[in-house]
Short mmCIF file of N, CA and C in Angstrom, two decimals:
data_model
loop_
_atom_site.label_atom_id
_atom_site.label_comp_id
_atom_site.label_asym_id
_atom_site.label_seq_id
_atom_site.Cartn_x
_atom_site.Cartn_y
_atom_site.Cartn_z
N MET B 1 137.64 64.78 117.24
CA MET B 1 137.66 63.46 117.41
C MET B 1 137.60 63.64 119.07
N SER B 2 138.98 64.03 119.45
CA SER B 2 139.07 64.29 121.06
C SER B 2 138.29 65.19 121.84
N VAL B 3 137.68 66.04 121.38
CA VAL B 3 136.98 66.81 121.69
C VAL B 3 135.19 65.81 121.94
N VAL B 4 134.79 65.33 121.16
CA VAL B 4 133.76 64.75 121.33
C VAL B 4 133.93 63.41 121.81
N ALA B 5 134.71 62.50 122.07
CA ALA B 5 134.88 61.30 122.55
C ALA B 5 134.64 61.90 124.55
N PRO B 6 135.25 62.45 125.09
CA PRO B 6 134.26 62.77 126.68
C PRO B 6 133.73 63.61 126.52
N GLN B 7 133.01 63.95 125.43
CA GLN B 7 131.34 64.29 125.82
C GLN B 7 130.98 63.07 125.71
N LEU B 8 130.74 62.12 124.50
CA LEU B 8 130.26 60.88 124.73
C LEU B 8 130.13 60.20 126.31
N LEU B 9 131.20 59.91 126.28
CA LEU B 9 131.71 59.40 127.49
C LEU B 9 131.12 60.01 129.05
N LEU B 10 130.98 61.14 128.84
CA LEU B 10 130.40 61.66 130.25
C LEU B 10 128.84 61.45 129.79
N ALA B 11 128.35 61.49 129.09
CA ALA B 11 126.75 61.58 129.03
C ALA B 11 126.43 60.14 129.10
N SER B 12 127.57 59.11 128.77
CA SER B 12 126.93 57.74 128.61
C SER B 12 127.31 57.19 130.16
N GLY B 13 128.04 57.84 131.17
CA GLY B 13 128.47 57.56 132.51
C GLY B 13 129.06 55.99 132.73
N VAL B 14 128.65 55.70 133.58
CA VAL B 14 129.06 53.89 133.88
C VAL B 14 128.28 52.88 132.93
N GLN B 15 127.75 53.19 132.05
CA GLN B 15 126.99 52.42 131.15
C GLN B 15 127.66 51.37 130.39
N GLY B 16 128.89 51.48 130.13
CA GLY B 16 130.05 50.60 129.37
C GLY B 16 130.00 49.34 130.13
N GLY B 17 129.71 49.27 131.39
CA GLY B 17 129.84 47.71 132.30
C GLY B 17 131.10 47.63 132.69
N HIS B 18 131.91 48.81 133.09
CA HIS B 18 133.05 48.78 133.67
C HIS B 18 132.90 49.00 134.96
N ALA B 19 131.74 49.08 135.91
CA ALA B 19 131.84 49.64 137.10
C ALA B 19 130.42 48.69 137.17
N PRO B 20 131.04 47.65 138.23
CA PRO B 20 129.48 46.69 138.53
C PRO B 20 128.77 47.45 139.86
N ALA B 21 127.50 47.00 139.74
CA ALA B 21 126.65 47.54 140.62
C ALA B 21 126.71 46.44 142.31
N ALA B 22 126.68 47.29 143.06
CA ALA B 22 126.67 46.47 144.39
C ALA B 22 125.19 45.47 144.37
N GLY B 23 125.39 44.48 145.09
CA GLY B 23 124.79 43.48 145.45
C GLY B 23 123.24 44.10 145.79
N TYR B 24 123.26 45.03 147.13
CA TYR B 24 122.10 45.35 147.42
C TYR B 24 121.35 46.53 146.59
N GLU B 25 121.95 47.06 145.38
CA GLU B 25 121.51 48.14 144.31
C GLU B 25 120.46 46.81 143.49
N THR B 26 120.98 45.99 143.05
CA THR B 26 120.44 44.73 142.19
C THR B 26 119.32 44.41 142.77
N LEU B 27 119.23 43.92 144.67
CA LEU B 27 117.80 43.55 144.89
C LEU B 27 117.11 44.86 144.86
N VAL B 28 117.07 46.10 145.30
CA VAL B 28 116.45 47.57 145.18
C VAL B 28 115.51 47.64 143.67
N ILE B 29 116.41 47.49 142.81
CA ILE B 29 116.03 47.59 141.71
C ILE B 29 114.68 45.99 141.38
N GLY B 30 115.44 45.39 141.92
CA GLY B 30 114.20 44.07 141.47
C GLY B 30 113.12 43.98 142.27
N ALA B 31 112.86 44.60 143.56
CA ALA B 31 111.90 44.81 144.37
C ALA B 31 111.08 45.79 143.59
N VAL B 32 111.31 47.17 143.10
CA VAL B 32 111.04 48.37 142.52
C VAL B 32 110.21 47.58 141.45
N ILE B 33 110.83 46.72 140.68
CA ILE B 33 110.34 46.18 139.34
C ILE B 33 109.08 45.39 139.71
N ALA B 34 109.43 44.51 140.64
CA ALA B 34 108.39 43.57 141.19
C ALA B 34 107.06 44.45 141.59
N VAL B 35 107.21 45.49 142.75
CA VAL B 35 106.29 46.43 142.93
C VAL B 35 105.37 46.92 142.18
N MET B 36 106.14 47.42 140.85
CA MET B 36 105.62 48.07 140.26
C MET B 36 104.51 47.09 138.86
N ALA B 37 105.16 45.88 138.97
CA ALA B 37 104.45 44.93 137.77
C ALA B 37 103.08 44.67 139.00
N ALA B 38 103.11 44.40 140.23
CA ALA B 38 102.07 44.00 140.72
C ALA B 38 100.83 45.48 141.07
N LEU B 39 101.48 46.37 140.98
CA LEU B 39 100.63 47.44 140.85
C LEU B 39 100.11 47.78 139.78
N THR B 40 100.56 47.52 138.75
CA THR B 40 100.00 47.94 137.43
C THR B 40 99.07 46.43 136.80
N ALA B 41 99.20 45.09 137.67
CA ALA B 41 98.22 44.09 137.27
C ALA B 41 96.85 44.70 138.18
N LEU B 42 97.05 45.33 139.63
CA LEU B 42 95.92 45.44 140.41
C LEU B 42 95.22 46.89 139.48
N PHE B 43 96.00 47.39 138.87
CA PHE B 43 94.86 48.69 138.21
C PHE B 43 94.53 47.57 136.78
N ALA B 44 95.08 47.10 136.25
CA ALA B 44 94.33 46.36 135.12
C ALA B 44 93.32 45.64 135.47
N MET B 45 92.64 45.26 136.86
CA MET B 45 91.95 44.55 137.15
C MET B 45 90.85 45.04 137.48
N TYR B 46 91.17 46.55 138.35
CA TYR B 46 90.49 47.26 138.49
C TYR B 46 89.64 47.82 137.51
N LEU B 47 90.50 48.53 136.38
CA LEU B 47 89.83 48.71 134.86
C LEU B 47 89.00 47.80 134.25
N ARG B 48 89.32 46.49 134.46
CA ARG B 48 88.42 45.49 133.62
C ARG B 48 87.39 45.51 134.43
N ARG B 49 87.15 45.39 135.82
CA ARG B 49 85.95 45.14 136.39
C ARG B 49 85.12 46.43 136.13
N ARG B 50 85.76 47.47 136.71
CA ARG B 50 84.85 48.84 136.14
C ARG B 50 84.18 49.17 135.05
N ALA B 51 84.96 48.17 134.10
CA ALA B 51 83.95 48.44 132.10
C ALA B 51 83.13 47.38 132.56
N ARG B 52 83.08 46.50 133.49
CA ARG B 52 82.11 45.54 133.09
C ARG B 52 80.50 45.75 133.75
N ARG B 53 80.76 46.90 134.94
CA ARG B 53 79.73 47.58 135.61
C ARG B 53 78.89 48.07 134.73
N PRO B 54 77.45 48.01 134.97
CA PRO B 54 76.35 49.02 133.84
C PRO B 54 76.39 50.02 134.80
N LYS B 55 76.74 51.27 133.88
CA LYS B 55 76.85 52.64 134.33
C LYS B 55 75.16 52.99 134.83
N PRO B 56 75.58 53.57 136.09
CA PRO B 56 73.93 54.20 136.15
C PRO B 56 73.65 55.37 135.49
N VAL B 57 71.92 55.32 135.26
CA VAL B 57 71.29 56.14 134.85
C VAL B 57 71.03 57.60 135.95
N SER B 58 71.92 58.62 135.68
CA SER B 58 71.65 59.58 136.75
C SER B 58 71.25 60.83 136.33
N ASP B 59 70.80 61.07 134.93
CA ASP B 59 70.20 62.17 134.85
C ASP B 59 68.95 62.05 133.82
N GLN B 60 68.02 63.03 133.56
CA GLN B 60 66.55 62.82 133.19
C GLN B 60 66.95 62.59 131.57
N TRP B 61 68.13 63.06 131.06
CA TRP B 61 68.21 62.72 129.77
C TRP B 61 68.70 61.55 129.24
N GLN B 62 69.47 61.00 129.93
CA GLN B 62 70.13 59.68 129.95
C GLN B 62 68.78 58.40 130.59
N ALA B 63 67.94 59.13 131.23
CA ALA B 63 66.86 58.05 131.69
C ALA B 63 65.93 58.08 130.08
N LEU B 64 65.81 59.20 129.80
CA LEU B 64 64.98 59.27 128.30
C LEU B 64 65.35 58.25 127.23
N ALA B 65 66.75 58.64 127.16
CA ALA B 65 67.40 57.57 126.21
C ALA B 65 67.17 56.34 126.08
N VAL B 66 67.63 55.80 127.23
CA VAL B 66 67.22 54.43 127.80
C VAL B 66 65.82 53.77 127.71
N MET B 67 65.13 54.65 128.24
CA MET B 67 63.72 54.06 128.37
C MET B 67 62.94 53.87 126.95
N GLY B 68 63.70 54.69 126.04
CA GLY B 68 63.01 55.30 124.61
C GLY B 68 63.47 53.81 124.06
N GLU B 69 64.69 53.46 124.27
CA GLU B 69 65.23 52.13 123.82
C GLU B 69 64.68 50.90 124.45
N LEU B 70 64.12 50.88 125.61
CA LEU B 70 63.36 49.75 126.37
C LEU B 70 62.19 49.80 125.92
N CYS B 71 61.44 50.62 125.65
CA CYS B 71 60.06 50.71 125.64
C CYS B 71 59.64 51.49 124.23
N PRO B 72 59.83 50.48 123.06
CA PRO B 72 59.83 51.39 121.55
C PRO B 72 58.33 51.80 121.61
N ASP B 73 57.09 51.13 122.23
CA ASP B 73 55.46 51.82 121.87
C ASP B 73 55.37 52.66 122.39
N GLY B 74 56.19 53.43 123.45
CA GLY B 74 56.10 54.75 124.28
C GLY B 74 55.97 54.34 125.93
N TRP B 75 56.00 55.35 126.43
CA TRP B 75 56.49 55.47 127.80
C TRP B 75 56.11 56.60 128.53
N GLN B 76 55.58 56.79 129.76
CA GLN B 76 55.40 58.01 130.40
C GLN B 76 56.04 57.87 132.03
N ALA B 77 56.10 59.15 132.61
CA ALA B 77 56.96 59.37 133.72
C ALA B 77 56.40 60.47 134.33
N GLU B 78 56.19 60.58 135.79
CA GLU B 78 55.79 61.28 136.43
C GLU B 78 56.52 61.63 137.76
N ILE B 79 57.29 62.66 137.98
CA ILE B 79 58.05 62.57 139.42
C ILE B 79 57.55 63.78 140.32
N THR B 80 57.18 63.04 141.39
CA THR B 80 56.58 63.70 142.29
C THR B 80 57.43 64.09 143.55
N LEU B 81 57.96 65.25 143.54
CA LEU B 81 58.98 65.64 145.16
C LEU B 81 57.88 66.02 146.25
N TYR B 82 57.96 65.24 147.51
CA TYR B 82 57.61 65.97 149.10
C TYR B 82 58.22 66.68 149.59
N GLY B 83 57.82 67.97 150.39
CA GLY B 83 58.67 68.15 151.01
C GLY B 83 58.37 68.32 152.22
N TRP B 84 59.44 68.71 153.31
CA TRP B 84 59.19 68.46 154.63
C TRP B 84 57.63 68.85 154.89
N GLY B 85 56.82 67.85 155.76
CA GLY B 85 55.90 68.05 156.11
C GLY B 85 54.65 68.13 155.47
N ALA B 86 55.21 67.62 153.98
CA ALA B 86 53.68 67.54 153.42
C ALA B 86 53.24 66.42 153.47
N PRO B 87 52.09 66.04 153.20
CA PRO B 87 51.42 64.83 153.47
C PRO B 87 51.82 63.75 152.50
N ILE B 88 52.34 62.62 153.00
CA ILE B 88 52.83 61.27 152.01
C ILE B 88 52.00 60.43 151.98
N PRO B 89 51.73 59.73 150.94
CA PRO B 89 50.56 58.38 150.78
C PRO B 89 50.98 57.22 151.64
N ASP B 90 49.93 56.75 152.31
CA ASP B 90 49.95 55.50 152.99
C ASP B 90 51.40 54.54 152.86
N ASP B 91 51.40 54.19 151.47
CA ASP B 91 52.19 52.88 151.26
C ASP B 91 53.54 53.62 150.86
N ALA B 92 54.04 54.74 150.84
CA ALA B 92 55.17 55.23 151.40
C ALA B 92 55.97 54.61 152.08
N PRO B 93 57.59 54.42 151.58
CA PRO B 93 58.41 53.75 152.93
C PRO B 93 58.59 54.93 153.96
N ALA B 94 59.27 54.63 154.77
CA ALA B 94 59.38 55.51 156.06
C ALA B 94 60.97 55.86 155.50
N ALA B 95 61.32 57.23 155.88
CA ALA B 95 62.37 58.01 155.47
C ALA B 95 62.74 58.81 156.17
N ARG B 96 63.49 59.21 156.39
CA ARG B 96 64.27 60.88 157.18
C ARG B 96 64.74 61.84 156.42
N VAL B 97 64.45 61.47 154.97
CA VAL B 97 64.23 62.52 154.10
C VAL B 97 63.01 62.49 153.34
N PRO B 98 62.37 63.97 152.76
CA PRO B 98 61.07 63.70 151.99
C PRO B 98 61.40 62.50 150.92
N PRO B 99 60.61 61.83 150.33
CA PRO B 99 60.63 60.83 149.44
C PRO B 99 60.60 61.67 148.11
N VAL B 100 61.10 60.81 146.93
CA VAL B 100 60.51 61.19 145.51
C VAL B 100 59.66 59.91 145.16
N GLU B 101 58.87 60.50 144.72
CA GLU B 101 57.97 59.28 143.97
C GLU B 101 57.67 59.03 142.68
N LEU B 102 58.18 58.05 141.68
CA LEU B 102 58.04 58.29 140.66
C LEU B 102 56.88 57.16 139.75
N GLU B 103 55.96 57.62 139.27
CA GLU B 103 55.14 56.78 138.39
C GLU B 103 55.45 56.73 137.27
N TRP B 104 55.27 55.29 136.77
CA TRP B 104 55.89 55.25 135.29
C TRP B 104 54.49 54.30 134.87
N LYS B 105 54.48 54.48 133.43
CA LYS B 105 53.40 53.53 132.67
C LYS B 105 54.47 53.28 131.04
N GLN B 106 53.84 52.03 130.77
CA GLN B 106 54.85 51.43 129.56
C GLN B 106 53.49 50.86 128.63
N PHE B 107 53.69 51.48 127.40
CA PHE B 107 52.94 51.52 126.92
C PHE B 107 52.26 50.28 125.82
N ASP B 108 51.43 49.65 125.18
CA ASP B 108 51.56 48.58 124.06
C ASP B 108 51.30 48.97 122.91
N GLU B 109 51.23 48.16 121.93
CA GLU B 109 51.35 48.52 120.81
C GLU B 109 49.80 49.07 120.10
N GLU B 110 49.24 49.24 120.99
CA GLU B 110 47.68 49.51 120.63
C GLU B 110 47.79 50.73 121.34
N PRO B 111 47.74 51.84 120.40
CA PRO B 111 47.58 53.24 120.81
C PRO B 111 46.98 53.72 122.42
N GLY B 112 47.56 54.36 123.30
CA GLY B 112 46.77 54.47 124.72
C GLY B 112 46.62 53.42 125.80
N ARG B 113 47.03 52.41 125.39
CA ARG B 113 46.85 50.87 125.98
C ARG B 113 47.70 50.99 126.82
N VAL B 114 47.75 50.90 128.28
CA VAL B 114 48.95 50.61 129.22
C VAL B 114 49.13 49.38 129.63
N ALA B 115 50.46 48.92 129.00
CA ALA B 115 50.89 47.56 129.31
C ALA B 115 51.58 47.38 130.65
N VAL B 116 52.20 48.02 131.38
CA VAL B 116 52.68 48.35 132.53
C VAL B 116 52.85 49.37 132.98
N ALA B 117 52.50 49.76 134.39
CA ALA B 117 51.99 50.43 135.18
C ALA B 117 53.31 50.42 136.82
N ARG B 118 53.82 51.04 137.15
CA ARG B 118 54.57 50.83 138.28
C ARG B 118 54.78 52.33 139.10
N ARG B 119 54.93 52.19 140.36
CA ARG B 119 55.36 53.54 141.40
C ARG B 119 56.50 52.73 142.03
N LEU B 120 57.19 54.04 142.40
CA LEU B 120 58.15 53.35 143.17
C LEU B 120 58.78 54.61 144.05
N TRP B 121 59.63 54.43 144.91
CA TRP B 121 59.97 55.30 145.88
C TRP B 121 61.29 55.35 145.98
N ALA B 122 62.17 56.65 146.15
CA ALA B 122 63.64 56.47 146.44
C ALA B 122 64.14 58.06 147.34
N PRO B 123 65.13 57.99 147.41
CA PRO B 123 65.48 59.52 148.34
C PRO B 123 65.86 60.64 147.66
N THR B 124 66.46 60.07 146.35
CA THR B 124 67.05 61.04 144.97
C THR B 124 66.17 60.98 143.72
N ILE B 125 66.08 61.82 143.17
CA ILE B 125 65.28 61.57 141.45
C ILE B 125 66.51 60.79 140.94
N ALA B 126 67.84 61.12 140.69
CA ALA B 126 68.81 60.31 140.28
C ALA B 126 68.50 58.54 140.54
N GLU B 127 68.30 58.08 141.90
CA GLU B 127 67.63 56.94 142.53
C GLU B 127 66.68 56.71 142.04
N ALA B 128 65.72 57.68 141.73
CA ALA B 128 64.61 56.96 140.96
C ALA B 128 64.78 56.53 139.64
N LEU B 129 65.28 56.94 139.00
CA LEU B 129 65.31 57.33 137.58
C LEU B 129 66.37 56.03 137.05
N GLU B 130 67.10 55.62 138.13
CA GLU B 130 67.89 54.46 137.96
C GLU B 130 67.31 53.04 138.22
N THR B 131 66.35 53.24 139.28
CA THR B 131 65.53 52.09 139.81
C THR B 131 64.52 51.65 138.53
N MET B 132 63.70 53.01 138.23
CA MET B 132 63.07 52.91 136.62
C MET B 132 63.61 51.83 135.59
N VAL B 133 64.66 52.43 135.05
CA VAL B 133 65.56 51.82 134.14
C VAL B 133 65.62 50.44 134.66
N ALA B 134 66.28 49.98 135.89
CA ALA B 134 66.54 48.81 136.38
C ALA B 134 65.22 47.87 136.06
N ASP B 135 63.78 48.33 136.70
CA ASP B 135 63.09 47.74 136.71
C ASP B 135 62.46 47.28 135.02
N ARG B 136 62.64 48.44 134.06
CA ARG B 136 62.01 48.09 132.36
C ARG B 136 63.31 46.82 132.26
N GLN B 137 64.71 47.10 132.52
CA GLN B 137 65.57 46.37 132.29
C GLN B 137 65.29 44.44 132.88
N THR B 138 64.85 44.57 134.07
CA THR B 138 64.31 43.23 134.46
C THR B 138 63.17 42.80 133.92
N ASP B 139 62.01 43.67 133.47
CA ASP B 139 60.98 43.29 132.75
C ASP B 139 61.55 42.21 131.54
N LEU B 140 62.36 43.01 130.58
CA LEU B 140 62.74 43.06 129.50
C LEU B 140 63.20 41.45 129.44
N THR B 141 64.20 41.43 130.44
CA THR B 141 65.17 40.22 130.31
C THR B 141 64.16 39.01 130.88
N LEU B 142 63.06 39.22 131.79
CA LEU B 142 61.84 38.37 132.06
C LEU B 142 61.18 37.68 130.75
N GLU B 143 60.85 38.86 130.02
CA GLU B 143 59.75 38.61 128.60
C GLU B 143 60.82 37.62 127.70
N GLN B 144 62.25 37.83 127.62
CA GLN B 144 62.69 37.17 126.89
C GLN B 144 62.88 35.74 127.10
N ILE B 145 62.94 35.52 128.34
CA ILE B 145 62.85 34.15 128.85
C ILE B 145 61.77 33.59 128.99
N GLU B 146 60.74 34.20 129.11
CA GLU B 146 59.03 33.75 128.67
C GLU B 146 59.26 33.51 127.34
N ARG B 147 59.56 33.95 126.38
CA ARG B 147 59.54 34.08 125.07
C ARG B 147 60.53 32.88 124.44
N ALA B 148 61.46 32.55 125.07
CA ALA B 148 62.50 31.43 124.83
C ALA B 148 61.82 29.89 125.29
N ALA B 149 61.27 30.22 126.59
CA ALA B 149 60.61 28.94 127.09
C ALA B 149 59.47 28.88 126.54
N ALA B 150 58.30 29.53 125.70
CA ALA B 150 57.58 29.40 124.90
C ALA B 150 58.01 28.76 123.04
N GLU B 151 58.97 28.97 122.88
CA GLU B 151 59.99 28.60 121.75
C GLU B 151 60.04 27.15 121.96
N HIS B 152 60.52 26.79 123.21
CA HIS B 152 60.86 25.50 123.14
C HIS B 152 59.62 24.77 123.92
N GLY B 153 58.47 25.02 123.89
CA GLY B 153 56.98 24.19 124.47
C GLY B 153 57.06 23.95 125.85
N GLU B 154 57.89 24.68 126.52
CA GLU B 154 57.88 24.51 128.10
C GLU B 154 56.55 25.36 128.54
N VAL B 155 55.87 24.88 129.81
CA VAL B 155 55.05 25.63 129.75
C VAL B 155 55.36 25.87 131.48
N TRP B 156 55.12 27.09 131.99
CA TRP B 156 55.32 27.44 133.16
C TRP B 156 53.97 27.89 133.89
N ARG B 157 53.65 27.24 134.89
CA ARG B 157 52.40 27.37 135.60
C ARG B 157 52.49 27.84 136.77
N SER B 158 51.60 29.20 137.11
CA SER B 158 51.52 29.46 138.32
C SER B 158 50.45 29.17 139.11
N ASP B 159 49.78 28.31 138.89
CA ASP B 159 48.74 27.70 139.80
C ASP B 159 49.74 26.17 139.93
N SER B 160 49.74 26.16 141.33
CA SER B 160 50.18 24.98 141.72
C SER B 160 49.07 23.69 141.98
N SER B 161 47.93 23.95 141.86
CA SER B 161 46.87 23.14 142.75
C SER B 161 46.70 21.96 141.60
N GLU B 162 47.46 21.97 140.59
CA GLU B 162 47.36 20.74 139.47
C GLU B 162 48.72 19.73 139.91
N GLY B 163 48.11 18.60 140.10
CA GLY B 163 49.34 18.05 140.60
C GLY B 163 49.44 16.45 139.78
#
């Protein structure tokens, strides 16, 4: 037993409460705990906000999947890349780099009938795909609002001449 007792005492050090810590050590330990708690809270807030942001669509496969969900009756897109010095359509926005043109169509329940057709411009293919998906999500939200208003009997008039 005499051999084991010094080893345990050596391993436990001064944790038995026989040697009180100095006052400044207590303050340092308290400050370290407070800083670690604040950093943990900030990190948790960052993770929560990051999880709420919609993830951008950055490649054609992800855009294909998302647009397939948003356009159940079908859709079609065409991407045109313009090189340096290439003739660009008049309606293209001014840009420092050659633009990317994306034309997309959403089809209706009737085969071959186009319900929505859009053309947009972006500096990169990824931004063009992201904008296309965002446009369709906006359209879907507006369609849901219109359906809800129609169900409640509300009429929206775009003609303000009646009064």
